[in-house]
Amino acid sequence: MNKKRIVWGSILLGFPCVLLPVLLMGYLAWVLNLHAAQQRLETLAAVASSRASGTFNEAASALKTIAGSHLAPCTPESIDEMRLLTINTFSVKSVGYVEQEIYACGSWGPVGHHATPWPEDFTTTDGVRVSLGVQSRIVPAKPMMALQYAAFNVLVDPAQFLHVMLEEDMHLTVGTAAGQLVSASRPGAEHFLSRVHSGSHSALDGGYLYTLVHSGDWVAIAAISRHELMQGLVRREMLLLPIGGLLAGLLVLLIVRRTRQRLSPLAELKLAVRNREFVVHYQPIVSLSGGACVGAEALVRWQHPDGSMVCPDAFIPLAERSGLILPITDQVIDSVMRDLGPLLVKERSLRVAINLAARDVSSGRFLPGLEAALHKAGVQQNQIWLEATERGFLDIDAARTTVNHARELGYLAAIDDFGTGFSSLQHLQRLPLDVLKIDKSFVDNIEQDAATGSVTGHIIEMAKSLQLKIVAEGIETEAQRDYLRANGVHFGQGWLFGKAMPVEDFLRFQHARANVVSDHAALESTV
Ligand code: C2E
Ligand code: MG
Ligand code: MG
């Protein structure tokens, strides 16, 4: 259940982690492309508008020069001067002199025919009259711009206004400050001249990104079509999308790593501790002489949220290595007091054995919590057996301190799985113990192996000589029970009497055993 949630959570997180970097890079490509295009347009429009001013000013200044000449108009000298001006002024195609609607002469020589006046489009502040789209005899196929001052005029090719380096994807349009078209590099973007009144600006509109720049009497519009903009975008995406893909891959890798960590046994166990997923089962401990249930051993189980039960052997070693055993011991103590507290208060002769890990024993850290739990439940210290295996007593000096302290408080100390380690005897000598639990392996072999059987006998004798209470673990047959009883073992634990069971079952078991024993005792007393 938890695993599923973690996996699904990771998958759900994976989607945005893949999509977001790719979308982000796509967006970045768009923004960068737009920004770069805007900058190119602004530069181009600024250069073009200042170029337009320059072109006009050059022509206007040539016009004023000839108008201010001291030579009499249309004399050979004056015509020469006009011709020289045309040659020397790049923007000026021709110079003319008109007197009372008669073209008297021009830079090409004396003329003398009638001239219809050109309609004026605007007049500059210094008095130059400007006419756009003028048809002239010099370049009949092409409308020209005419500048008139006094009786003189010059003709300028509007294409001169576009005389800048123009990249292939750009549209350039030059117009007057009033929005009249002067010249366009190619058709398409001229209609933006109608926006001339909104001042210099840049916008994405009507299928174009355009920038409009004012310079004196002139405006320049640089534009790029959506199609050309998209081509730039594709180029940038080709660069940025792989980075987005890489980023997405990196995030997915992180998610996979984190998911693995979260699915690791340790992470699962941590979560179990946090969610208090542990329950305690109780295995009856019976008196071998009378069969009465004298108590139980508390054996922890990990109950997954889906209800499945995990045995301690599968997680206690990891819990011990990781230190998680400490909170688990605390949770076991809490459960024992909650489950059996009332029964222990009612039946003061009943005992509960609680298993301790090496870290519990060496630190003694569990004791204050145990004391508080006992106090709260009203249970007495001598109703609790604290048991640890030899591994638990490995740091023997620290263990002795804890055992001494616990015994001073009234608890009983037991050595579990006795005989399975290398230094069982040393522990017996150096630790102040109350109970010895013979390991199941010695009980198993009672019937089959005479040698082990005799070792079991020796263990029993030794425990007796040390005045320890003896518990035999793992009794499965009556023969084992009979042997142990005959050899003076006090208590037994094993499937012959009952497996580790949930508290409700144990309470029923204990109740039934109490009745059997009292019936038996009543029968014996009447005999
Ligand atoms: P243990 O303390 O020696 O507990 C006895 C184990 O033998 C229990 O296994 C019990 O179910 C099993 N057993 C008892 N009688 C028989 C029998 O007749 N036949 C067979 N085949 N097995 C029998 P369990 O509950 O799996 O616990 C295993 C070990 O896990 C325990 O051995 C103990 O060392 C550890 N453990 C259990 N609960 C805790 C705990 O709360 N804290 C710590 N630190 N360790 C615990
Ligand atoms: Mg035990
Ligand atoms: Mg044991």
Coordinates of C-alpha atoms and ligand atoms in Angstrom, one line a residue:
M1 CA 0.0 0.0 0.0
N2 CA 2.7 2.4 1.1
K3 CA 5.0 1.2 -1.7
K4 CA 2.3 1.7 -4.2
R5 CA 1.7 5.2 -3.0
I6 CA 5.4 6.0 -3.2
V7 CA 5.7 4.6 -6.7
W8 CA 2.5 6.4 -7.9
G9 CA 3.7 9.6 -6.2
S10 CA 7.0 9.3 -8.1
I11 CA 5.3 8.7 -11.4
L12 CA 3.0 11.7 -10.9
L13 CA 6.0 13.8 -9.9
G14 CA 7.9 12.5 -12.9
F15 CA 5.4 14.0 -15.4
P16 CA 6.0 17.7 -14.5
C17 CA 9.6 17.0 -14.0
V18 CA 9.9 15.8 -17.7
L19 CA 7.5 18.4 -19.1
L20 CA 8.5 21.5 -17.2
P21 CA 12.2 21.7 -18.2
V22 CA 11.2 21.0 -21.8
L23 CA 8.4 23.6 -21.7
L24 CA 10.7 26.0 -19.9
M25 CA 13.4 25.7 -22.5
G26 CA 10.8 26.1 -25.3
Y27 CA 9.6 29.3 -23.5
L28 CA 13.2 30.5 -23.0
A29 CA 13.9 29.9 -26.7
W30 CA 10.8 32.0 -27.6
V31 CA 11.8 34.8 -25.2
L32 CA 15.4 34.9 -26.4
N33 CA 14.3 34.8 -30.0
L34 CA 11.9 37.6 -29.5
H35 CA 14.4 39.6 -27.6
A36 CA 17.1 39.1 -30.2
A37 CA 14.7 39.9 -33.1
Q38 CA 13.5 43.1 -31.3
Q39 CA 17.1 44.2 -30.8
R40 CA 17.9 43.7 -34.5
L41 CA 14.8 45.6 -35.5
E42 CA 15.5 48.5 -33.1
T43 CA 19.0 48.8 -34.4
L44 CA 17.9 48.6 -38.0
A45 CA 15.1 51.1 -37.5
A46 CA 17.3 53.5 -35.6
V47 CA 20.0 53.4 -38.3
A48 CA 17.4 53.7 -41.1
S49 CA 15.6 56.7 -39.6
S50 CA 18.9 58.5 -39.0
R51 CA 19.9 57.6 -42.5
A52 CA 16.6 59.0 -43.9
S53 CA 17.3 62.3 -42.0
G54 CA 20.8 62.3 -43.4
T55 CA 19.7 61.7 -46.9
F56 CA 17.1 64.4 -46.7
N57 CA 19.4 66.9 -45.0
E58 CA 22.0 66.3 -47.6
A59 CA 19.5 67.0 -50.4
A60 CA 18.0 70.0 -48.6
S61 CA 21.5 71.5 -48.0
A62 CA 22.4 71.1 -51.7
L63 CA 19.1 72.8 -52.6
K64 CA 19.8 75.7 -50.3
T65 CA 23.3 76.0 -51.6
I66 CA 22.1 76.4 -55.2
A67 CA 19.3 78.7 -54.1
G68 CA 21.8 80.9 -52.3
S69 CA 24.2 81.1 -55.3
H70 CA 25.2 84.5 -56.4
L71 CA 25.1 83.4 -60.1
A72 CA 22.2 84.4 -62.2
P73 CA 19.8 81.5 -62.7
C74 CA 20.0 79.5 -66.0
T75 CA 23.3 81.1 -67.1
P76 CA 25.8 78.5 -68.3
E77 CA 27.8 79.0 -65.1
S78 CA 24.7 78.4 -63.0
I79 CA 23.8 75.3 -65.0
D80 CA 27.3 74.1 -64.4
E81 CA 27.0 74.7 -60.8
M82 CA 23.7 72.7 -60.8
R83 CA 25.3 69.8 -62.7
L84 CA 28.3 69.8 -60.3
L85 CA 25.9 69.7 -57.3
T86 CA 24.1 66.7 -58.8
I87 CA 27.3 64.9 -59.4
N88 CA 28.7 65.7 -55.9
T89 CA 25.5 65.1 -53.9
F90 CA 24.8 61.4 -53.6
S91 CA 21.1 61.7 -52.9
V92 CA 20.3 64.3 -55.5
K93 CA 19.3 63.0 -59.0
S94 CA 18.8 66.4 -60.6
V95 CA 18.4 70.1 -59.9
G96 CA 15.8 72.3 -61.6
Y97 CA 14.8 76.0 -61.8
V98 CA 11.1 76.9 -62.2
E99 CA 10.0 80.5 -62.8
Q100 CA 6.3 81.3 -63.2
E101 CA 5.4 77.6 -64.0
I102 CA 8.1 77.4 -66.6
Y103 CA 11.0 75.0 -66.3
A104 CA 13.6 77.4 -67.2
C105 CA 16.6 75.1 -66.8
G106 CA 18.0 72.1 -64.8
S107 CA 21.2 70.3 -64.1
W108 CA 20.8 68.8 -67.6
G109 CA 20.7 72.2 -69.3
P110 CA 18.2 74.9 -70.5
V111 CA 14.6 73.6 -70.9
G112 CA 11.9 76.2 -71.0
H113 CA 8.6 74.2 -71.1
H114 CA 5.6 74.4 -68.9
A115 CA 5.7 72.8 -65.5
T116 CA 2.6 71.9 -63.5
P117 CA 3.3 72.6 -59.9
W118 CA 3.8 69.6 -57.6
P119 CA 1.4 69.2 -54.8
E120 CA 3.3 69.7 -51.5
D121 CA 3.0 67.1 -48.8
F122 CA 4.7 69.1 -46.1
T123 CA 7.1 71.9 -45.4
T124 CA 10.0 71.6 -43.1
T125 CA 10.6 74.1 -40.3
D126 CA 13.4 75.7 -42.4
G127 CA 11.0 76.2 -45.3
V128 CA 11.8 73.3 -47.7
R129 CA 8.7 72.2 -49.4
V130 CA 8.5 68.4 -49.9
S131 CA 6.4 66.6 -52.5
L132 CA 6.2 62.8 -52.5
G133 CA 5.6 60.5 -55.5
V134 CA 6.6 63.0 -58.1
Q135 CA 6.7 61.9 -61.7
S136 CA 9.6 63.4 -63.5
R137 CA 11.0 63.3 -67.0
I138 CA 14.4 62.3 -65.8
V139 CA 13.4 58.9 -64.4
P140 CA 9.9 58.5 -65.8
A141 CA 9.3 55.0 -64.5
K142 CA 10.0 55.9 -60.9
P143 CA 8.2 58.3 -58.6
M144 CA 10.7 60.6 -57.0
M145 CA 10.7 63.0 -54.0
A146 CA 10.9 66.6 -54.8
L147 CA 12.4 69.3 -52.5
Q148 CA 11.7 72.9 -53.4
Y149 CA 13.2 76.1 -52.0
A150 CA 12.6 79.5 -53.6
A151 CA 12.5 78.8 -57.4
F152 CA 14.9 75.8 -57.2
N153 CA 14.1 72.1 -56.7
V154 CA 16.0 68.9 -56.4
L155 CA 14.8 65.4 -57.1
V156 CA 15.7 62.6 -54.7
D157 CA 15.3 58.9 -55.4
P158 CA 13.2 57.5 -52.4
A159 CA 15.3 54.3 -52.5
Q160 CA 18.1 56.4 -51.1
F161 CA 16.2 56.5 -47.8
L162 CA 16.6 52.7 -47.5
H163 CA 20.4 52.8 -48.0
V164 CA 21.4 50.6 -45.1
M165 CA 22.6 47.0 -44.8
L166 CA 19.5 44.9 -44.8
E167 CA 19.4 41.3 -43.9
E168 CA 17.2 39.0 -46.0
D169 CA 14.5 38.3 -43.4
M170 CA 13.9 42.0 -42.6
H171 CA 11.4 44.5 -44.0
L172 CA 12.3 48.1 -43.9
T173 CA 9.8 51.0 -44.5
V174 CA 10.6 54.7 -44.4
G175 CA 7.9 57.3 -44.1
T176 CA 7.2 60.9 -43.1
A177 CA 6.4 61.9 -39.6
A178 CA 2.8 62.3 -40.7
G179 CA 2.7 58.6 -41.8
Q180 CA 3.1 58.9 -45.6
L181 CA 5.1 56.2 -47.3
V182 CA 8.4 57.3 -48.7
S183 CA 9.9 53.9 -49.6
A184 CA 9.7 50.2 -48.6
S185 CA 12.3 47.5 -49.1
R186 CA 9.5 45.0 -49.9
P187 CA 5.7 45.1 -49.6
G188 CA 4.2 43.8 -46.3
A189 CA 4.9 46.1 -43.4
E190 CA 3.9 49.6 -44.8
H191 CA 0.6 49.6 -43.0
F192 CA 2.4 50.0 -39.7
L193 CA 2.9 53.6 -40.8
S194 CA -0.6 54.3 -39.6
R195 CA 0.7 53.7 -36.0
V196 CA 3.1 56.5 -36.4
H197 CA 1.1 58.7 -34.0
S198 CA 1.7 56.3 -31.0
G199 CA 5.4 57.2 -31.0
S200 CA 8.4 54.9 -31.1
H201 CA 7.4 51.4 -30.1
S202 CA 7.7 47.8 -30.8
A203 CA 4.9 45.2 -31.0
L204 CA 3.9 41.8 -32.3
D205 CA 0.9 42.4 -34.5
G206 CA -0.8 41.3 -37.7
G207 CA 1.7 38.6 -38.4
Y208 CA 4.7 40.8 -37.9
L209 CA 7.1 41.8 -35.2
Y210 CA 7.8 45.4 -35.9
T211 CA 9.7 48.4 -34.4
L212 CA 8.9 52.0 -35.3
V213 CA 11.5 54.7 -34.7
H214 CA 11.1 58.5 -35.2
S215 CA 13.9 60.8 -36.2
G216 CA 12.9 64.4 -37.0
D217 CA 10.6 64.5 -40.0
W218 CA 11.1 60.8 -40.6
V219 CA 10.1 57.4 -39.3
A220 CA 11.6 54.0 -40.0
I221 CA 9.8 50.8 -39.5
A222 CA 11.8 47.6 -39.3
A223 CA 9.7 44.4 -39.3
I224 CA 10.1 40.6 -39.5
S225 CA 7.2 38.3 -40.4
R226 CA 5.9 35.6 -38.1
H227 CA 7.2 33.0 -40.5
E228 CA 10.7 34.3 -40.3
L229 CA 10.5 34.8 -36.6
M230 CA 9.5 31.1 -36.3
Q231 CA 12.6 30.0 -38.2
G232 CA 14.7 31.8 -35.7
L233 CA 12.7 30.1 -32.9
V234 CA 13.4 26.7 -34.4
R235 CA 17.1 27.4 -34.5
R236 CA 17.1 28.4 -30.9
E237 CA 14.9 25.5 -29.8
M238 CA 17.4 23.1 -31.5
L239 CA 20.0 24.5 -29.1
L240 CA 17.9 24.7 -25.9
L241 CA 15.5 21.7 -26.1
P242 CA 18.4 19.2 -25.7
I243 CA 19.4 21.1 -22.6
G244 CA 15.7 20.8 -21.4
G245 CA 15.8 17.1 -22.2
L246 CA 19.0 16.8 -20.2
L247 CA 17.5 18.6 -17.3
A248 CA 14.4 16.4 -17.4
G249 CA 16.6 13.3 -17.5
L250 CA 18.5 14.6 -14.5
L251 CA 15.3 15.3 -12.5
V252 CA 14.0 11.8 -13.4
L253 CA 17.2 10.3 -12.2
L254 CA 16.9 12.2 -8.9
I255 CA 13.3 11.0 -8.6
V256 CA 14.3 7.4 -9.3
R257 CA 17.1 7.6 -6.7
R258 CA 14.8 9.2 -4.1
T259 CA 12.1 6.6 -4.8
R260 CA 14.7 3.8 -4.5
Q261 CA 15.8 5.3 -1.2
R262 CA 12.2 5.6 0.0
L263 CA 11.5 2.0 -1.0
S264 CA 14.6 0.7 0.7
P265 CA 14.0 -1.5 3.7
L266 CA 15.5 1.1 6.0
A267 CA 13.1 3.8 4.7
E268 CA 10.2 1.4 5.1
L269 CA 11.2 0.6 8.6
K270 CA 11.6 4.3 9.4
L271 CA 8.1 4.9 8.1
A272 CA 6.8 2.0 10.1
V273 CA 8.3 3.5 13.3
R274 CA 6.8 6.8 12.5
N275 CA 3.4 5.3 11.8
R276 CA 3.6 3.0 14.8
E277 CA 3.0 -0.1 12.7
F278 CA 4.1 -2.5 15.4
V279 CA 1.9 -4.9 17.3
V280 CA 2.9 -7.3 20.1
H281 CA 1.9 -10.9 20.2
Y282 CA 2.2 -12.9 23.4
Q283 CA 3.5 -16.4 23.8
P284 CA 2.4 -18.0 27.1
I285 CA 4.9 -19.1 29.6
V286 CA 3.6 -22.0 31.7
S287 CA 4.7 -23.6 34.9
L288 CA 6.0 -27.1 34.0
S289 CA 5.0 -28.5 37.3
G290 CA 1.3 -27.4 37.4
G291 CA 0.6 -26.3 33.8
A292 CA -0.5 -22.8 35.0
C293 CA 0.1 -19.9 32.7
V294 CA 2.6 -17.8 34.7
G295 CA 2.9 -15.1 32.1
A296 CA 3.9 -14.4 28.5
E297 CA 6.8 -13.3 26.4
A298 CA 6.1 -10.1 24.4
L299 CA 7.1 -10.7 20.8
V300 CA 6.9 -7.9 18.4
R301 CA 5.4 -8.0 14.8
W302 CA 5.4 -5.5 12.1
Q303 CA 1.9 -5.1 10.8
H304 CA 1.9 -3.5 7.3
P305 CA -1.0 -1.2 6.5
D306 CA -2.3 -4.0 4.1
G307 CA -2.6 -6.2 7.2
S308 CA 0.3 -8.5 6.4
M309 CA 2.5 -9.5 9.4
V310 CA 6.3 -9.5 9.3
C311 CA 8.2 -11.6 11.9
P312 CA 10.9 -10.0 14.0
D313 CA 13.8 -11.9 12.5
A314 CA 13.1 -10.1 9.2
F315 CA 13.5 -6.6 10.7
I316 CA 15.1 -6.7 14.1
P317 CA 18.6 -7.0 12.7
L318 CA 18.1 -4.0 10.5
A319 CA 16.5 -2.1 13.4
E320 CA 19.5 -2.9 15.6
R321 CA 22.0 -1.8 13.0
S322 CA 20.2 1.4 12.3
G323 CA 19.3 2.3 15.9
L324 CA 15.6 2.2 15.1
I325 CA 15.3 -0.6 17.7
L326 CA 15.2 2.1 20.4
P327 CA 11.9 3.6 19.4
I328 CA 10.6 0.0 18.6
T329 CA 11.4 -1.1 22.2
D330 CA 9.5 2.0 23.5
Q331 CA 6.5 1.1 21.3
V332 CA 6.6 -2.5 22.6
I333 CA 6.7 -1.3 26.2
D334 CA 3.7 1.0 25.5
S335 CA 1.8 -1.9 23.8
V336 CA 2.5 -4.3 26.6
M337 CA 1.2 -1.9 29.2
R338 CA -1.8 -1.1 27.2
D339 CA -2.6 -4.8 26.4
L340 CA -1.8 -6.5 29.6
G341 CA -1.6 -3.7 32.2
P342 CA -5.1 -4.4 33.7
L343 CA -4.5 -8.2 33.8
L344 CA -1.1 -7.6 35.5
V345 CA -2.7 -5.4 38.0
K346 CA -5.4 -8.0 38.7
E347 CA -3.0 -11.0 38.8
R348 CA 0.1 -9.9 40.6
S349 CA 1.7 -13.3 40.1
L350 CA 1.7 -12.9 36.3
R351 CA 5.0 -11.9 34.5
V352 CA 5.7 -10.5 31.1
A353 CA 9.1 -11.0 29.4
I354 CA 10.2 -8.1 27.3
N355 CA 13.1 -8.5 24.8
L356 CA 15.8 -6.0 24.8
A357 CA 18.4 -5.3 22.1
A358 CA 22.1 -4.7 22.6
R359 CA 21.6 -0.9 22.3
D360 CA 18.9 -1.0 25.0
V361 CA 21.0 -2.9 27.3
S362 CA 24.3 -1.0 26.8
S363 CA 22.6 2.4 27.1
G364 CA 19.9 1.6 29.7
R365 CA 18.0 4.3 28.0
F366 CA 14.7 2.5 28.0
L367 CA 14.5 2.4 31.8
P368 CA 13.0 5.8 32.6
G369 CA 10.3 5.2 29.9
L370 CA 9.6 1.8 31.3
E371 CA 9.3 3.1 34.8
A372 CA 6.9 5.8 33.7
A373 CA 4.7 3.3 31.8
L374 CA 4.6 0.9 34.8
H375 CA 3.7 3.7 37.1
K376 CA 0.9 4.8 34.8
A377 CA -0.4 1.3 34.4
G378 CA 0.0 0.3 38.1
V379 CA 2.2 -2.7 37.2
Q380 CA 5.0 -3.8 39.6
Q381 CA 8.6 -4.0 38.5
N382 CA 8.9 -7.7 39.6
Q383 CA 6.2 -8.5 37.1
I384 CA 8.6 -7.7 34.3
W385 CA 11.4 -9.9 33.0
L386 CA 13.9 -8.0 30.9
E387 CA 15.6 -10.5 28.6
A388 CA 18.5 -10.2 26.2
T389 CA 20.5 -12.6 24.2
E390 CA 24.3 -12.9 24.6
R391 CA 24.7 -10.4 21.8
G392 CA 22.8 -8.0 24.0
F393 CA 25.3 -8.4 26.8
L394 CA 28.3 -8.0 24.5
D395 CA 29.5 -4.8 26.2
I396 CA 29.5 -6.5 29.5
D397 CA 30.5 -3.6 31.7
A398 CA 27.7 -1.3 30.3
A399 CA 25.3 -4.3 30.5
R400 CA 26.2 -4.9 34.1
T401 CA 25.5 -1.3 35.0
T402 CA 22.1 -1.5 33.3
V403 CA 21.2 -4.9 34.8
N404 CA 22.2 -3.8 38.3
H405 CA 20.2 -0.6 38.0
A406 CA 17.2 -2.5 36.7
R407 CA 17.4 -5.1 39.4
E408 CA 17.7 -2.4 42.1
L409 CA 14.4 -1.1 40.7
G410 CA 12.9 -4.5 41.1
Y411 CA 13.0 -5.9 37.6
L412 CA 14.1 -9.5 36.8
A413 CA 16.9 -10.0 34.4
A414 CA 17.0 -13.0 32.0
I415 CA 19.5 -14.3 29.5
D416 CA 17.8 -15.5 26.3
D417 CA 18.8 -18.3 23.9
F418 CA 21.3 -19.5 26.5
G419 CA 23.9 -21.8 25.1
T420 CA 23.9 -20.5 21.5
G421 CA 26.8 -18.0 21.9
F422 CA 30.5 -18.4 22.7
S423 CA 30.6 -16.9 26.1
S424 CA 27.4 -18.0 27.8
L425 CA 29.2 -19.1 30.9
Q426 CA 31.2 -15.9 31.2
H427 CA 27.9 -14.0 31.2
L428 CA 26.5 -16.2 33.9
Q429 CA 29.5 -15.5 36.0
R430 CA 29.8 -11.8 35.5
L431 CA 26.1 -10.7 35.3
P432 CA 23.7 -10.7 38.2
L433 CA 20.9 -12.6 36.5
D434 CA 17.6 -14.1 37.7
V435 CA 16.3 -16.2 34.8
L436 CA 18.0 -18.4 32.3
K437 CA 16.2 -19.3 29.1
I438 CA 17.4 -22.5 27.5
D439 CA 17.5 -22.1 23.7
K440 CA 15.2 -24.1 21.5
S441 CA 18.0 -26.0 19.9
F442 CA 18.8 -27.8 23.2
V443 CA 15.2 -28.6 23.7
D444 CA 14.8 -29.9 20.1
N445 CA 17.6 -32.5 20.6
I446 CA 16.4 -33.8 24.0
E447 CA 14.9 -36.9 22.5
Q448 CA 17.3 -37.6 19.6
D449 CA 20.8 -36.7 20.7
A450 CA 22.1 -38.1 23.9
A451 CA 25.2 -35.8 23.8
T452 CA 23.1 -32.6 23.5
G453 CA 20.7 -34.0 25.9
S454 CA 23.4 -34.3 28.5
V455 CA 24.5 -30.7 27.7
T456 CA 20.9 -29.6 28.4
G457 CA 21.1 -31.5 31.7
H458 CA 24.4 -29.7 32.5
I459 CA 22.9 -26.3 31.7
I460 CA 19.9 -27.1 34.0
E461 CA 22.2 -28.2 36.8
M462 CA 24.4 -25.1 36.4
A463 CA 21.4 -22.8 36.4
K464 CA 20.1 -24.5 39.5
S465 CA 23.4 -24.2 41.3
L466 CA 23.3 -20.4 40.5
Q467 CA 19.7 -20.4 41.9
L468 CA 18.3 -19.1 38.6
K469 CA 14.8 -19.6 37.5
I470 CA 14.9 -21.7 34.3
V471 CA 12.6 -21.4 31.2
A472 CA 12.9 -23.9 28.4
E473 CA 12.0 -22.4 25.0
G474 CA 10.5 -24.1 22.0
I475 CA 8.9 -27.1 23.7
E476 CA 6.9 -28.8 21.0
T477 CA 6.4 -32.3 22.3
E478 CA 5.2 -33.9 25.5
A479 CA 8.4 -35.9 25.8
Q480 CA 10.4 -32.7 25.8
R481 CA 8.1 -31.3 28.5
D482 CA 8.3 -34.4 30.6
Y483 CA 12.1 -34.5 30.4
L484 CA 12.4 -30.9 31.4
R485 CA 9.9 -31.2 34.1
A486 CA 11.6 -34.3 35.4
N487 CA 14.9 -32.4 35.4
G488 CA 13.5 -29.6 37.5
V489 CA 13.0 -26.9 34.8
H490 CA 10.5 -24.4 36.2
F491 CA 8.8 -22.9 33.2
G492 CA 8.2 -23.8 29.6
Q493 CA 7.4 -21.9 26.5
G494 CA 6.5 -23.5 23.1
W495 CA 4.0 -24.6 20.6
L496 CA 3.0 -27.5 22.9
F497 CA 1.3 -24.9 25.1
G498 CA 0.6 -22.1 22.6
K499 CA 2.2 -20.0 19.8
A500 CA 2.7 -16.3 20.0
M501 CA -0.8 -14.9 19.7
P502 CA -2.7 -11.6 19.6
V503 CA -3.6 -10.2 23.0
E504 CA -7.3 -11.2 22.9
D505 CA -6.3 -14.8 22.3
F506 CA -3.7 -14.7 25.1
L507 CA -6.3 -13.2 27.5
R508 CA -8.6 -16.2 26.7
F509 CA -5.7 -18.6 27.0
Q510 CA -4.7 -17.2 30.3
H511 CA -8.3 -17.3 31.6
A512 CA -8.8 -20.9 30.5
R513 CA -5.5 -22.0 32.0
A514 CA -6.4 -20.3 35.3
N515 CA -9.7 -22.2 35.4
V516 CA -8.0 -25.6 34.5
V517 CA -5.4 -25.1 37.2
S518 CA -7.9 -24.1 39.9
D519 CA -10.1 -27.1 39.0
H520 CA -7.0 -29.3 39.1
A521 CA -6.0 -27.7 42.4
A522 CA -9.5 -28.2 43.9
L523 CA -9.5 -31.8 42.7
E524 CA -6.1 -32.4 44.3
S525 CA -7.1 -30.8 47.6
T526 CA -10.1 -33.1 47.9
V527 CA -8.0 -36.3 47.2
Ligands
C2E1 P1 13.2 -15.2 21.2 O1 13.1 -14.0 22.2 O2 14.1 -16.3 21.6 O3 11.7 -15.6 21.1 C1 11.3 -16.9 20.9 C2 11.1 -17.2 19.4 O4 10.8 -18.6 19.2 C3 9.8 -16.5 18.9 O5 10.0 -16.2 17.6 C4 8.8 -17.6 19.1 O6 7.6 -17.4 18.3 C5 9.6 -18.8 18.7 N1 9.0 -20.0 19.3 C6 8.5 -20.1 20.5 N2 8.1 -21.4 20.8 C7 8.4 -22.1 19.6 C8 8.2 -23.5 19.2 O7 7.7 -24.3 20.0 N3 8.6 -23.8 18.0 C9 9.2 -22.9 17.1 N4 9.6 -23.3 15.9 N5 9.3 -21.6 17.5 C10 9.0 -21.2 18.7 P2 9.7 -14.8 17.0 O8 8.5 -14.2 17.6 O9 9.8 -14.9 15.5 O10 10.9 -13.9 17.5 C11 12.2 -14.2 17.1 C12 13.2 -13.4 17.8 O11 13.0 -12.0 17.6 C13 13.0 -13.5 19.3 O12 13.6 -14.6 19.8 C14 13.7 -12.2 19.8 O13 15.1 -12.4 19.9 C15 13.4 -11.3 18.7 N6 12.4 -10.4 19.2 C16 11.0 -10.6 19.2 N7 10.4 -9.5 19.7 C17 11.3 -8.6 20.0 C18 11.3 -7.3 20.6 O14 10.2 -6.8 21.0 N8 12.5 -6.7 20.8 C19 13.7 -7.3 20.4 N9 14.8 -6.6 20.6 N10 13.7 -8.5 19.9 C20 12.6 -9.2 19.7
MG2 MG 13.1 -13.7 24.1
MG3 MG 14.9 -17.2 22.9

